[in-house]
Coordinates of C-alpha atoms and ligand atoms in Angstrom, one line a residue:
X1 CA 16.5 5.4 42.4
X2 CA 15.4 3.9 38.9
X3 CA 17.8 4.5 36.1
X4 CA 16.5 5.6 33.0
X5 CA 18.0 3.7 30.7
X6 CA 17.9 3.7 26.6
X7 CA 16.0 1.5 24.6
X8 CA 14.7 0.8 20.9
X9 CA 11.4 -0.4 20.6
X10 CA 10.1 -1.9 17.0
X11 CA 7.7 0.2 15.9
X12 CA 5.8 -2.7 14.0
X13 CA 5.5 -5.4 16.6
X14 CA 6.4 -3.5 20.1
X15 CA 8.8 -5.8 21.1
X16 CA 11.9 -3.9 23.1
X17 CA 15.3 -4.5 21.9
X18 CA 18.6 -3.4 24.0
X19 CA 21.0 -2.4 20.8
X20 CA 19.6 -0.2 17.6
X21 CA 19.9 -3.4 14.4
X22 CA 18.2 -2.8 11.3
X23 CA 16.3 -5.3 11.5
X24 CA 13.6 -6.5 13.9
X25 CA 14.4 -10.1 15.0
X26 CA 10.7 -10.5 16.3
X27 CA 8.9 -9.7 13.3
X28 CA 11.9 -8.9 10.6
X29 CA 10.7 -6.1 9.3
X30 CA 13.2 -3.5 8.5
X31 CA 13.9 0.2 9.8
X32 CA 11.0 -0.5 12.3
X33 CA 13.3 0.3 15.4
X34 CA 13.0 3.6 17.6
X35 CA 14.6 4.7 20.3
X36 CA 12.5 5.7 23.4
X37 CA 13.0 6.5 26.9
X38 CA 11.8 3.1 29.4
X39 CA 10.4 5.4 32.5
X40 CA 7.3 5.5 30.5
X41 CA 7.9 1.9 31.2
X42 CA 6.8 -0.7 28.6
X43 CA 4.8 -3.4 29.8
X44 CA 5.4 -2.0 33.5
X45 CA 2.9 0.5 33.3
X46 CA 2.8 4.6 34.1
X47 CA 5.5 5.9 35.9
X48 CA 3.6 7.2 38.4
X49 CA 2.2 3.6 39.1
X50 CA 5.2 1.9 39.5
X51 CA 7.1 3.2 42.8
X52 CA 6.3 0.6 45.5
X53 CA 3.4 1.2 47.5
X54 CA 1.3 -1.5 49.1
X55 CA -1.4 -3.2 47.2
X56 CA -5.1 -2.6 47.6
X57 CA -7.0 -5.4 48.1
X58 CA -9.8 -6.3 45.6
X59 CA -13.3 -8.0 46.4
X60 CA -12.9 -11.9 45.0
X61 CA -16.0 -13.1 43.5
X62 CA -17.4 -16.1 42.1
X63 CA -18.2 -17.1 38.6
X64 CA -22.2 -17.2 38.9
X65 CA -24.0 -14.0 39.4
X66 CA -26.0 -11.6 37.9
X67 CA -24.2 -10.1 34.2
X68 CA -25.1 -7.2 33.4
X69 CA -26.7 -7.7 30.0
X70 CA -24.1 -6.2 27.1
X71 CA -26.0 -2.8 26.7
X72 CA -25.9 -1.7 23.3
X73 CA -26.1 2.0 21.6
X74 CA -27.0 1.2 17.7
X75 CA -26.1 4.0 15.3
X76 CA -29.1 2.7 13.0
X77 CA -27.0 2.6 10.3
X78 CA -27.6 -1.0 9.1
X79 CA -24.2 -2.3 8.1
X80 CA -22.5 -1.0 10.3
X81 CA -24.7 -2.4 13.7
X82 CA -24.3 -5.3 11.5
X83 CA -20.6 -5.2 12.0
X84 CA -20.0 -3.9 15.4
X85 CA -22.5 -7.1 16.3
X86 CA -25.6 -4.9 17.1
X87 CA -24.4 -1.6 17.7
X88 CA -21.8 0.2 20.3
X89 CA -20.7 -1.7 23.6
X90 CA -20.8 0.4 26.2
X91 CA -18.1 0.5 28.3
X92 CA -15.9 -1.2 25.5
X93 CA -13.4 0.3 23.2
X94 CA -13.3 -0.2 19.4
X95 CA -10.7 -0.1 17.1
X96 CA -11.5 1.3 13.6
X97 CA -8.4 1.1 11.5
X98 CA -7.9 1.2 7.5
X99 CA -5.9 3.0 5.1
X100 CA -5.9 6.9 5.5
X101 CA -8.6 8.4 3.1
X102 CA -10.3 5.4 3.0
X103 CA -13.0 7.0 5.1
X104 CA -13.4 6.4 8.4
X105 CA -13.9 10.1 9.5
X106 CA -16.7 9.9 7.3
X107 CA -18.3 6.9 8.6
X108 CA -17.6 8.0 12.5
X109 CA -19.2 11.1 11.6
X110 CA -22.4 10.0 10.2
X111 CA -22.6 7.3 13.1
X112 CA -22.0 10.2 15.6
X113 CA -24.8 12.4 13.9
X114 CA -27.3 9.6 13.7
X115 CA -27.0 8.9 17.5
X116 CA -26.7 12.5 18.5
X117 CA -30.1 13.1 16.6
X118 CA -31.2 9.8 18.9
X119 CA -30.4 12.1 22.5
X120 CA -27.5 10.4 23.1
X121 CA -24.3 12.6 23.9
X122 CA -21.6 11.9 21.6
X123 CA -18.1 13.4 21.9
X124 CA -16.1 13.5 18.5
X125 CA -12.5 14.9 19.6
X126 CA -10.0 14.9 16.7
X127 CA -6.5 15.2 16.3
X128 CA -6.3 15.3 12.9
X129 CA -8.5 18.3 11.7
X130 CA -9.4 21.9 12.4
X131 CA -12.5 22.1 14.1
X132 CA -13.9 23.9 10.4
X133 CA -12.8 21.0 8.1
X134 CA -14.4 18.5 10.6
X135 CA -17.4 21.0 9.7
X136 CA -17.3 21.2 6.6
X137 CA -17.4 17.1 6.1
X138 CA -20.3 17.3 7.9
X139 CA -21.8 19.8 6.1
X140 CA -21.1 18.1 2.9
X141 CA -23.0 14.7 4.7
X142 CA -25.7 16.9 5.1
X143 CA -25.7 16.2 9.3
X144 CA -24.3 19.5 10.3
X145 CA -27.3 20.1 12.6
X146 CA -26.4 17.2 14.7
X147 CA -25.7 18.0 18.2
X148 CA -22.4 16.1 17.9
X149 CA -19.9 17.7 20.6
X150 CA -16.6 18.6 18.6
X151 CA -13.0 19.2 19.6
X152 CA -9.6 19.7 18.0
X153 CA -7.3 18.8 21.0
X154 CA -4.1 15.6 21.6
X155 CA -3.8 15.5 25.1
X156 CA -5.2 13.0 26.8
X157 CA -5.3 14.2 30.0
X158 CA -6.8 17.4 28.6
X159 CA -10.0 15.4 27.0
X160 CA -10.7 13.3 30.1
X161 CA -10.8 16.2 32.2
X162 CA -13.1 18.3 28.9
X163 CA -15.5 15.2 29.2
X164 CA -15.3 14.9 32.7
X165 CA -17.9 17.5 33.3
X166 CA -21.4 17.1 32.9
X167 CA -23.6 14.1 31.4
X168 CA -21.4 11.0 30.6
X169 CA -21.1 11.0 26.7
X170 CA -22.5 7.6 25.4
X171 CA -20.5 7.5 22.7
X172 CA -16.3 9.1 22.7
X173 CA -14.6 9.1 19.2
X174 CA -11.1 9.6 19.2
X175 CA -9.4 10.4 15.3
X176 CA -7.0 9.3 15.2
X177 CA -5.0 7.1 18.4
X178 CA -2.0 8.0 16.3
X179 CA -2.2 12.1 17.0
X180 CA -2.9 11.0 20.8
X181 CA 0.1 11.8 23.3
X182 CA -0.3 11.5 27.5
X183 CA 2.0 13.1 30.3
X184 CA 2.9 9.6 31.5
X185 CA 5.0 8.3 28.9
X186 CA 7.8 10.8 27.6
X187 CA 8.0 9.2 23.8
X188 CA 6.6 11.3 20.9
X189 CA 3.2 11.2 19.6
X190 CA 3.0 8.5 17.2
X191 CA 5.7 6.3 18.7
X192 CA 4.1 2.3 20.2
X193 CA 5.2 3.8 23.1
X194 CA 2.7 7.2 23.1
X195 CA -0.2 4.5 21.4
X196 CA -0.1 2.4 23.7
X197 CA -0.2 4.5 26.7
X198 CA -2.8 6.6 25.1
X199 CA -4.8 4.1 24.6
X200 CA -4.7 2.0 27.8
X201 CA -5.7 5.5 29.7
X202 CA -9.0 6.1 26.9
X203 CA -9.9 1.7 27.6
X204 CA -9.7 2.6 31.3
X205 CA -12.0 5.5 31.2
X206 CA -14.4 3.3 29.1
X207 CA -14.4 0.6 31.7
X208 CA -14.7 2.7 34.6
X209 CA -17.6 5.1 33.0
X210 CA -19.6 2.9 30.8
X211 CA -19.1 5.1 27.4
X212 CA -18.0 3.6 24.4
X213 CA -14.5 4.4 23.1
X214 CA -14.0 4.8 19.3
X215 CA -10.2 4.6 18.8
X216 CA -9.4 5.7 15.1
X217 CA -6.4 3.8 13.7
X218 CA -4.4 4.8 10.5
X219 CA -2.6 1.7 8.9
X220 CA -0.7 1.1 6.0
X221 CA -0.2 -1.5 3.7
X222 CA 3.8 -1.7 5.0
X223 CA 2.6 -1.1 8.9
X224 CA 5.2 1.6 8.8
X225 CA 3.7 3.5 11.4
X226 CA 3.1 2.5 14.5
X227 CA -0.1 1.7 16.8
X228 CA -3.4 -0.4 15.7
X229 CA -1.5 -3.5 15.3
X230 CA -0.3 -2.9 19.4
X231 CA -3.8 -1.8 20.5
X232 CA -5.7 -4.7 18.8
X233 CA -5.4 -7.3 22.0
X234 CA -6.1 -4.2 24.4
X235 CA -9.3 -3.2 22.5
X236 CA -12.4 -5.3 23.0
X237 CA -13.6 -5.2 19.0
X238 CA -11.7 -4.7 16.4
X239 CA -12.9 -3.5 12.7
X240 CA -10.8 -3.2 9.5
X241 CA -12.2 -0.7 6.8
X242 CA -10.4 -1.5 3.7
X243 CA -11.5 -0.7 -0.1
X244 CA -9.6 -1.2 -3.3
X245 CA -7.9 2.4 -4.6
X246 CA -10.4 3.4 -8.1
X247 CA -13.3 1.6 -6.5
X248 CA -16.3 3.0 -4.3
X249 CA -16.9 0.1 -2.4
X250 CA -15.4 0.1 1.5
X251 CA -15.9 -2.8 3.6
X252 CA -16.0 -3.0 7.3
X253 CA -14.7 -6.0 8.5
X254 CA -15.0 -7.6 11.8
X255 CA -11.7 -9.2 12.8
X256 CA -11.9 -9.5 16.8
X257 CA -15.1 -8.9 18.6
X258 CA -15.6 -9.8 22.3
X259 CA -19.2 -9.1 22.2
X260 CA -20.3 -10.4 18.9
X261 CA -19.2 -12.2 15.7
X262 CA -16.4 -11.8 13.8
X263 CA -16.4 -12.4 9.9
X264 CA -19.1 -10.1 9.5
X265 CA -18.7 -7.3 7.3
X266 CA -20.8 -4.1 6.6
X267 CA -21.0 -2.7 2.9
X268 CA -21.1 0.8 1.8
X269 CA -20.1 2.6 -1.5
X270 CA -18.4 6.3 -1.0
X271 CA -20.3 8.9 -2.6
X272 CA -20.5 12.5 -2.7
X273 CA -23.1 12.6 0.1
X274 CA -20.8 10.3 2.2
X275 CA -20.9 6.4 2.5
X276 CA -24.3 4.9 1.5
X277 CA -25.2 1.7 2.5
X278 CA -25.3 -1.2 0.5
X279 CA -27.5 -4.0 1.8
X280 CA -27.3 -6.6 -1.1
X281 CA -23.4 -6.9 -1.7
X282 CA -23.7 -9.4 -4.3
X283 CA -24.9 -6.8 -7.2
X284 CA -21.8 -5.1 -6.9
X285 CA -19.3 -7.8 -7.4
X286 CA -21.3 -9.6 -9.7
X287 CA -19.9 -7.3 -12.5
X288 CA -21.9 -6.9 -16.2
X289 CA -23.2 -10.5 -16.7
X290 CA -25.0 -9.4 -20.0
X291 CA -22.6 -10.9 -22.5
X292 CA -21.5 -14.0 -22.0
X293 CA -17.4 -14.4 -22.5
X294 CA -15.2 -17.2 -21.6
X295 CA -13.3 -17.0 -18.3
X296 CA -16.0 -15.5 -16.0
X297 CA -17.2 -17.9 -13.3
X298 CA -19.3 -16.8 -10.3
X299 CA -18.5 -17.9 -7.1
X300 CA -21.0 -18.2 -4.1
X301 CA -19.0 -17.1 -1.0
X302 CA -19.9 -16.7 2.6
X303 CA -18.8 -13.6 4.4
X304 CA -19.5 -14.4 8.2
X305 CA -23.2 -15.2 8.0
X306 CA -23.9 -13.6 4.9
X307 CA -23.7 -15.2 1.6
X308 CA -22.0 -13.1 -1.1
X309 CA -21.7 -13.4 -4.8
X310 CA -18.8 -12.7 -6.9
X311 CA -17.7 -12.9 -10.0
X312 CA -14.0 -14.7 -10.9
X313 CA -12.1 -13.5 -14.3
X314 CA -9.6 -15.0 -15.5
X315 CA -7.0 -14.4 -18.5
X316 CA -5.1 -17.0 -20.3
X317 CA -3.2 -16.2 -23.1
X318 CA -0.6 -17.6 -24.9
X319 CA 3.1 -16.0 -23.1
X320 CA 5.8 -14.4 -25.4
X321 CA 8.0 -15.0 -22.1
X322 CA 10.3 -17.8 -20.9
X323 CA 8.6 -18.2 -17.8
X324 CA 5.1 -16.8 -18.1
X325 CA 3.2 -14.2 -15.7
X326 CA 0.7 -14.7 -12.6
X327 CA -0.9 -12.1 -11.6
X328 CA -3.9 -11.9 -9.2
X329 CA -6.2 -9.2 -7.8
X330 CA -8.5 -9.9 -4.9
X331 CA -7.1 -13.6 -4.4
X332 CA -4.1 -15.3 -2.9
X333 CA -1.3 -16.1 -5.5
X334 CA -0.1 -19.3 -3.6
X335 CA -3.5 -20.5 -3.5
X336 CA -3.4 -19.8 -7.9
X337 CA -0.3 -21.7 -8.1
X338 CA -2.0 -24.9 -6.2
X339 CA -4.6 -24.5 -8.6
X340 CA -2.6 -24.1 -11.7
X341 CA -0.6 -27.4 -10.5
X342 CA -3.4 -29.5 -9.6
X343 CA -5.4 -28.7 -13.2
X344 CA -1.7 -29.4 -14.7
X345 CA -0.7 -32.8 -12.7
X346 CA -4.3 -34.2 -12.0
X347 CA -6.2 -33.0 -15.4
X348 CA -3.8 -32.8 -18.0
X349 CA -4.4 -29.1 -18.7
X350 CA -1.3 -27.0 -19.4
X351 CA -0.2 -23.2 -18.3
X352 CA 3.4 -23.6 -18.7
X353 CA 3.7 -21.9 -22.0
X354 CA 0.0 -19.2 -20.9
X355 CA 0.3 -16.2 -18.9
X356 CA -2.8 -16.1 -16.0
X357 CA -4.2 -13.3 -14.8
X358 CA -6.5 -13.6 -12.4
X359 CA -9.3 -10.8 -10.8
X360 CA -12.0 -10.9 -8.3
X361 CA -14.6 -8.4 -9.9
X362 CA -15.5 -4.9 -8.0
X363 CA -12.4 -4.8 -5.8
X364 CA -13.8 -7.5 -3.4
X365 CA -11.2 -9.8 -1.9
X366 CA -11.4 -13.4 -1.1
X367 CA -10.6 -15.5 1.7
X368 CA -11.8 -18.8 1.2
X369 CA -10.6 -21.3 0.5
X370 CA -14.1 -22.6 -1.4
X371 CA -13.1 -20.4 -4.1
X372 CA -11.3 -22.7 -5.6
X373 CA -13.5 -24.7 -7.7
X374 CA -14.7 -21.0 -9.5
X375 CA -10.9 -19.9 -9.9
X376 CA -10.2 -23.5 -11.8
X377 CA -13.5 -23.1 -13.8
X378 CA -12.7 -19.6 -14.8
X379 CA -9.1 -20.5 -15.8
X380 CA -10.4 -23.9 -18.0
X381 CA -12.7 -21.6 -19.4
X382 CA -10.2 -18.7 -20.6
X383 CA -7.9 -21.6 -21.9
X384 CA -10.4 -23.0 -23.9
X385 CA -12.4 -20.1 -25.2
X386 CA -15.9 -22.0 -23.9
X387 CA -18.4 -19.7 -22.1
X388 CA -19.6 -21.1 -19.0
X389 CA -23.3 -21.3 -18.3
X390 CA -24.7 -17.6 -17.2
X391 CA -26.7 -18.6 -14.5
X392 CA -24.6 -20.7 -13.2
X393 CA -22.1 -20.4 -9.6
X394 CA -19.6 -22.4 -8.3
X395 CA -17.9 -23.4 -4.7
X396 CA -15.7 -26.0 -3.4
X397 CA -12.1 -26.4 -2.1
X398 CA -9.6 -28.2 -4.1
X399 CA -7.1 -30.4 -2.5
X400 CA -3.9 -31.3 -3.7
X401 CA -5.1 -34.6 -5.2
X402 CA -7.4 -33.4 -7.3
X403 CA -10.3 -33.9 -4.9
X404 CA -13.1 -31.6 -4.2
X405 CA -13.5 -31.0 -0.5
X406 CA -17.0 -29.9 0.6
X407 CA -17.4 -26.6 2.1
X408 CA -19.8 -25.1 5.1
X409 CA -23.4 -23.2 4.7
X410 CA -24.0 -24.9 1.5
X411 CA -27.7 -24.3 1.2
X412 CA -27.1 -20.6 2.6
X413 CA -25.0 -20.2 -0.6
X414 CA -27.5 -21.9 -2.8
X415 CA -30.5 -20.1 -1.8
X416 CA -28.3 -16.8 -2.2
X417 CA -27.8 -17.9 -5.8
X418 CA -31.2 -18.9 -6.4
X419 CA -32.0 -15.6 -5.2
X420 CA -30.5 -13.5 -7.5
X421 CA -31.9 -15.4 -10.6
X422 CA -29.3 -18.4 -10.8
X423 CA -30.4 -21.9 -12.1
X424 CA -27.4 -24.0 -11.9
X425 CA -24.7 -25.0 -9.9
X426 CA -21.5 -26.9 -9.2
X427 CA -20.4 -28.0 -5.7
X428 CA -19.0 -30.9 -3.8
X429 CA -20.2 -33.9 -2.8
X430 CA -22.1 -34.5 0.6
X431 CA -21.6 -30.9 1.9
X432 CA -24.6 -30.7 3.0
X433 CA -28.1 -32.6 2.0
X434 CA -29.6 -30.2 -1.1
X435 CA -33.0 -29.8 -0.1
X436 CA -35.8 -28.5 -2.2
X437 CA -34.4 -29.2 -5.7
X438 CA -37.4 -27.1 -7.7
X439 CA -35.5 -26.5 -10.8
X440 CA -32.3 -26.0 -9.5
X441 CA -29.5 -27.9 -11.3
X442 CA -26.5 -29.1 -9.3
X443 CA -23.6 -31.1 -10.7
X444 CA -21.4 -32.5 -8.2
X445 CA -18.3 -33.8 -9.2
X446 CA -16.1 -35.9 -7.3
X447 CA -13.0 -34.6 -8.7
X448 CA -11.8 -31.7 -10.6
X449 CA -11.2 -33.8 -13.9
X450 CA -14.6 -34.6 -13.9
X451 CA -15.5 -30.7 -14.1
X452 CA -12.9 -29.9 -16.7
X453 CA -14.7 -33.0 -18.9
X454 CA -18.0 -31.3 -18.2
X455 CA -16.7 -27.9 -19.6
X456 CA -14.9 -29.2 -22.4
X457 CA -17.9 -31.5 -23.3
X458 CA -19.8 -28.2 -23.5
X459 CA -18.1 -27.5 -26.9
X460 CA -18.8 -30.6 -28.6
X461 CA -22.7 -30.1 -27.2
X462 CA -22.6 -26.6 -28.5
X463 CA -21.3 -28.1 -31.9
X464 CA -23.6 -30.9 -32.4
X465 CA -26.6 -28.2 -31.4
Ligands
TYD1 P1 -12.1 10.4 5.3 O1 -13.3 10.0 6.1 O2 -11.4 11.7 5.6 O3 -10.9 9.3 5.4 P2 -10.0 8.8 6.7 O4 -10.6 9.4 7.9 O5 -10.1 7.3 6.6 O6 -8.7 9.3 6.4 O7 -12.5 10.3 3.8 C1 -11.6 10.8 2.8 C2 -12.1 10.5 1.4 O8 -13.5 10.3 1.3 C3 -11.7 11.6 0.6 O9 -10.9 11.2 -0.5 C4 -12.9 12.3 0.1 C5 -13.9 11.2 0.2 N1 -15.3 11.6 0.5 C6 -16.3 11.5 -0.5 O10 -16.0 10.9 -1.6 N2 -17.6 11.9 -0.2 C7 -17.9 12.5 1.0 O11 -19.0 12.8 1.2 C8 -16.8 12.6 2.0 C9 -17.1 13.3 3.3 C10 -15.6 12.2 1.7
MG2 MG1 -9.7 10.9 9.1

């Protein structure tokens, strides 16, 4: 007979360790490691599948053949079909996970009502809420008429046999995999072990039936409890809904998507009628760009296919402290550091004695790396108290040497910026051909001195004017 023996599972990464330590030696976090019985059997499977029996044999096929063409149920809410690729996957499983009251009960509620009011059956099961506060949300969205089907319940086995009778739903949303617990494993709810179980039996259901699987993940900023990060390779798409606390904006982020792209996010802005959608993302982080103050530059970014404007501030003032402050919002303080260095070693232009502050307007946070020529313009400009040009955005990596690096999408980027009333820009050399031209002013400098020059020389154009 199999022993049951003891052992302590980290609750950040999943790996399985034979002795209690404080420390994870897979992923180092700290206090991440729980004891939990193995004849649930981690990475062996349900207990009940694991005595020896003889093996089935499965039909071998070949790689040609007819595929079955991805069949998609779209919610018809823009940004987020946008996100998921198109719209639901059936017979996949998604992973929604985000910050708690960031609002993904919100959005999974309006997606449900919108398809309900479409004929399709959608089952909304949550573990989180009392049947009334789940009403009352949707009351306050205004969709309370929706024939959404609703239950409170945990067990998994309980809500596979509730939705085993009649119609196949199209559409299954389970809030949150966290609350989930099934008979096979014997760990509590919450624990990887419970998660993970939970959610390989709600995948399986979605493979064999055809519905789409909604799996609701909480996450926080110290992944301090357990689950999305273990379901992410066991889910087909996975979508982050993040938002800066004070700010209405939430984005929905793409970050794995086996039927679809990823880098593609959905914009919507929380307000008291639940999340609205915002289909031109760059007049929210373009900030007020009435006035025109030193250290605002505009940077034209790409977020998967979809150009995005946003505006860079930046702070430099003169540091009452031994070693002066960095601080960044929205931007990655390495990457600020390089920037600082190469303005200091390549261009002459010195921080040592200015304290930087750094923000990406509206809450928005940046990824790439072409950000960098906009970061150094904004910071030359808040050093030097010389306005950049309003209408004008910048892109371009920056490389150690001083170099400017061309970046991808180019003219996507420049026909977002001539969109949205821009007349000038700055951007590397031999991206990509500029085509067109009609009034649109690009300076392309070869290395970041050469911009600083341009800047400064703006004073002495402004003087002689
Ligand atoms: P919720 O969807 O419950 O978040 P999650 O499921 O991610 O934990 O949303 C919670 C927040 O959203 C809460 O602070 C209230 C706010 N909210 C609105 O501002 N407007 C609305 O119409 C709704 C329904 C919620
Ligand atoms: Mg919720």
């Amino acid at each position: 007979m199999a022993k049951s023996r003891i052992q302590f599972i980290c609750q950040n990464c999943g790996s399985v360790h034979q002795r209690w330590a404080g420390k994870c030696d897979a992923c180092g976090e700290w206090n991440t490691l729980v004891e939990e019985g193995t004849n649930s059997g981690i990475g062996s499977g349900p207990a009940s599948l694991r005595s020896p029996r003889k093996g089935r044999a499965v039909a071998l096929t070949t790689l040609s053949g007819d595929i079955e063409d991805a069949p998609r149920i779209a919610s018809g809410i823009g940004e987020l079909d946008r996100a998921t690729g198109g719209g639901f996957v059936r017979g996949s499983a998604l992973l929604v996970g985000g910050d708690p009251g960031i609002g993904k009960s919100t959005l999974l509620t309006q997606a449900a009502a919108a398809l309900a009011a479409k004929g399709h059956r959608i089952v909304y099961v949550s573990g989180e809420e009392a049947v009334a506060q789940i009403r009352l949300r949707a009351q306050r969205l205004g969709v309370a008429a929706a024939p959404v089907e609703l239950a409170a319940e945990t067990n998994v086995e309980d809500i596979l046999a509730t939705i085993a009778d009649g119609r196949r739903p199209d559409l299954l949303i389970l809030d949150s995999i966290q609350t989930l617990w099934t008979d096979m494993a014997d760990s509590a709810p919450g624990t990887v072990t419970q998660v993970r179980s939970s959610a390989q039996a709600m995948i399986r259901y979605a493979k064999s039936t055809g519905a789409a699987v909604v799996l609701v993940g909480h996450v926080t900023k110290e992944g301090q409890i357990a689950g999305p990060r273990v379901v992410e390779h066991m889910v087909d798409a996975v979508l982050y809904f993040e938002g800066e606390g004070g700010h209405h904006y939430r984005i929905l982020r793409t970050v794995k998507n086996r039927f679809g792209p990823t880098d593609e996010i959905g914009v919507f802005e929380m307000s008291d009628k639940g999340l609205r959608e915002v289909s031109n993302p760059s007049e929210l982080f373009l900030g007020e760009r009435h006035a025109k103050s030193p250290g605002a530059a505009v940077f034209a970014g790409m977020e998967g296919t979809r150009p995005v404007l946003v505006e860079i501030q930046a702070l430099v003032a003169p540091s009452p402290l031994g070693t002066p402050r960095r601080a960044v919002v929205g931007w990655d303080s390495a990457r600020l550091s390089m920037i600082l260095a190469v303005l200091e070693a390549h261009c002459g232009v010195r921080f040592a004695t200015h304290d930087v502050y750094l923000n990406v307007a509206g809450g928005y946070r940046i990824t790439e790396p072409a950000a960098d020529l906009a970061v150094a313009a904004a910071l030359v400009s808040s050093l030097t108290g010389i306005a950049l040009p309003a209408d004008c955005v910048y892109f371009g990596e920056i490389s150690l040497s001083g170099a400017i690096r061309p970046v991808a999408h180019a003219q996507q980027r420049l026909k977002e910026a001539e969109k949205l009333g821009f007349g000038q820009a700055v951007l590397p050399r031999g991206s990509e051909e500029i085509s067109g031209g009609n009034g649109f002013g690009a300076f392309q400098p070869e290395t970041l001195t050469d911009l600083v020059v341009r800047i400064a020389g703006t004073l002495r154009r402004n003087a002689e004017d």
